[in-house]
Structure formats: structure tokens, C-alpha cells
Amino acid sequence: MRAYNVFRSQAALAGRMVRNGPASLTQKRFLSIHEYRSMEQLNKHGINTPKFLPATSADEAFAAAKKFDGKPVVIKAQVLAGGRGKGHFDNGLQGGVHLVKTPEEVRDLAQKMIGSKLITKQTGEAGRICNAVMIAEARAPAHEYYAAILNDRVTQLPILIASNQGGMSIEDVAKENPDAIITTPIDYTKGLDLKTAQEIAHKLGFSSEKLEKQAAETFVNLYKLFDEKDATQVEINPLVETKDGQVLCLDAKLGFDENAEFRQKEVFDLRDISQEDPSEVEAGKYGLNFIKLDGNIGCLVNGAGLAMATLDVLSLNGGKPANFLDVGGGANAAAVKKAFELLLGSKDVRAIFVNIFGGIMRCDVIAEGIIQATKELDLKIPLVVRLQGTKEAEAKKLIKESNLKIFAFDNLDEAAKAAVDKAHTQQ
Ligand code: GDP
Ligand code: MN
């Protein structure tokens, strides 16, 4: 039974990778910022949110809560992941979003949240550390809507996605009630005009003309923010109309294009690396493109395309990659050694697969790095290597003369098969 399950999940993984590439690769080129930072950006762009204050300790949260004139507030874990409301903390506390009445309750909840990990359907089992909370004025929603601006592959334009079924996961709405989602492509030279925005707001069914107008202005300003800040994602869920007649963003998730870092310093200064995987941060310092996956074959490859292909070939051979790692075109022996350290840093890794196509990158430089790393790091797991291209012969000679137990191949499929076999037999 177990063998069948393993087989089935690997087949599913292989199928998904062949179609889409590894799922976890897609979001890593974007900077995400915390909700309270996102709300500051919204306010700067004339978009309404409830009043809010961040806090990084229980005492600070207590003091912040007292500034809301005795009105009810919400306390929200500042963790870079969606689904906080329905998440739970590693200490057992249910929910990353709580509606509370007194500053004392805020202090107690902040005490439990700060320093603990919040687990949501987006974080995986490990969860993410909560180092701050946001205290916001609680508002009574009369209705919850959804609004997002994203880049759309199909139209190759930014699109506004809006729905009157907000507050829940938009993926569920898309599945169960696709007609409730209005998608509007935006001409990026003209932006979103107020008339179009107003038509969308009208279709969504805001309960008065005044609210419709406020919603339309919100959409226009959300697009301006998206455009001016090189955002890749502006997602408001929920966008609400309140019982006292206001349109407000109760939650905000902003993502930004990392290629725009050079001209968006103000935004990129808001990066919080405590929310990122430490090994991925470390890799970044060495110019390595490293993303953890959940398999057991450590991969070291040059070039993102070849790295993706390598993951596919391993999957097709029934293996599970432990990571995506592109050492780039200019890696030196030190970077290769660092790469090995990162691969070996995971207790799950049972075999290492090096797949290098030497173009600008010379195979002998890689071989030197491998040999150095193998000796210095006392490598105990099998190492399968495929080197082709520039200085291939020199590289092979180096490996041979090193007398290290390295399994060398020319053919990619054979090499992948060997890596999969060795990972299996090491279990
Ligand atoms: P997420 O779960 O990470 O998306 O966090 P949200 O900030 O969206 O909070 C989860 C849910 O809490 C929202 O969908 C709202 O339904 C609810 N919520 C958030 N702020 C308020 C508020 O001020 N008043 C009320 N009544 N509900 C709120
Ligand atoms: Mn939300």
C-alpha cells in the first residue's frame, strides 16, 4: 500500500512538473511585504483602510490598543502568508486574526502570537514566525468584496479581478461560482479610467451610488499603486462596504517585481527576511538561485532552464528533487562549495545530482568546486555528476584523478536514473 502511495504521489508530481514546472517556483521572484506596510502604501495612494498600528511586543500591542478610544479592534498576526484567519499557531492558539474588545485581551493575544509560528494552508507544516502584530480598528462589514490587480498571461496585460463574493478564498469562488468573478484587462498606457471602474463597481452591486463611486475610486487608485510601484500583485480580500457607508480595504497583500528593486528602494527596504527560508537567503548572498522542494535528491545545475528540465527528468524517472538550484553562469569554486553546503544542510537529501552544461561556465571550475566540497564537507551520500561542454575533458580528468567516489555520466537520462536509484537505496 505504501509503495503504491509513493508511486502515485510521484506520478502526480511528475505530471504537474511537466505541465507547469514545480509549483513552488512561481512566486519566488516577488517581494512580499507585511500587511501593515501594505496598508501604509494604500493610504499613501488615497485608498481607505481602517486605522491601524503595528506592534512587536505584548506591551506595545497593549499601548497601541489603548489608542482606539475603547472601540473594538482586530489583532492580526503579521506573517507573510494568506489564510491567517483560519490558521493556527504552533502553541495551539487558533486563528491569526481575532476580533477583541479590550486592550487586555489584545495584550494576551499578542503575547501568544509574537514569537510563535503561524501555520496556514499557504505556509506548509513548518509555519512562519510571527514577529509583529497589527492592531486595527474593527469595522462592521455590510458586505465583503474581493479586488485584485495582477499581470495576466493570456491578455499580456494587467487585469482587475473583482467579485462580490469576498472574504473567502478566491480559488474557491473561481471553482464554485465562476460567474461571480469579473475580470477586466487594463490598457497599461492609459491605465484604468473612472468610467470603466464605475461600471465594474455597479456590476458588483454596491448598495448605493455613493459607495459605487468610492469603490470605483479605490479600483483606480489600486491600479495607480500597481503601476507606480512595479507591483506584481495587489490583492484586497476583503474589500468591504461598512454598515456606516464606507468602502475600506480590511486586508492587503502586495507583491513587487524583484527586477524593479533598483528603482523601488523605498518598497524593497521593507523586506523582512525573517519570513524567508534562511538557506534561500544565504544562497542569494552567493548569487545562487536556490529554492527548497520536498524531495530527497539534491540538484546542482547551471541555468534556470536546465534546472527545470533536470527536475522534470528526475520526476519522470520516479525521483523527487529536494531543491531547485541554479548556480548561474559565473559561479566560482567557492560558490559551488556553498551550493553543496546548502544541499547537505537538508537532512532529507539522500543523493546529489550535478548536471552542468558548460557554456560560459567551465566544467573544470565546477569539477574543482565539487572535489573541494566533497573533501571538505566529508560527503557521505552518493554523488552523480553529468558534465558536458566547455572544458569537459579537463573536468573528467580532475574527477578521475581525485579518486573520489563520484558517479560520472554523459547521458542525462542515465544520470538521472542513477541519481534516483542511489537516492532510493540510501533510504
Ligand atoms: P487572511 O485570513 O490572512 O486573509 O486575513 P484577513 O485580514 O482577510 O482576515 C480574515 C477575516 O477576518 C476577513 O476575511 C474578515 O472576514 C475578518 N475581518 C478582518 N478584519 C475585520 C474587521 O475589522 N471586522 C470584522 N467584523 N471582520 C474582520
Ligand atoms: Mn484576507
Short mmCIF file of C-alpha atoms and ligand atoms in Angstrom, two decimals, residues 84 237-238 251 253, ligand 2:
data_model
loop_
_atom_site.label_atom_id
_atom_site.label_comp_id
_atom_site.label_asym_id
_atom_site.label_seq_id
_atom_site.Cartn_x
_atom_site.Cartn_y
_atom_site.Cartn_z
CA ARG A 84 -4.21 33.71 8.55
CA ASN A 237 -9.63 40.42 0.38
CA PRO A 238 -11.92 41.53 1.81
CA ASP A 251 -6.71 43.16 4.26
CA LYS A 253 -1.36 41.65 0.12
MN MN B 2 -7.79 38.15 3.59
#
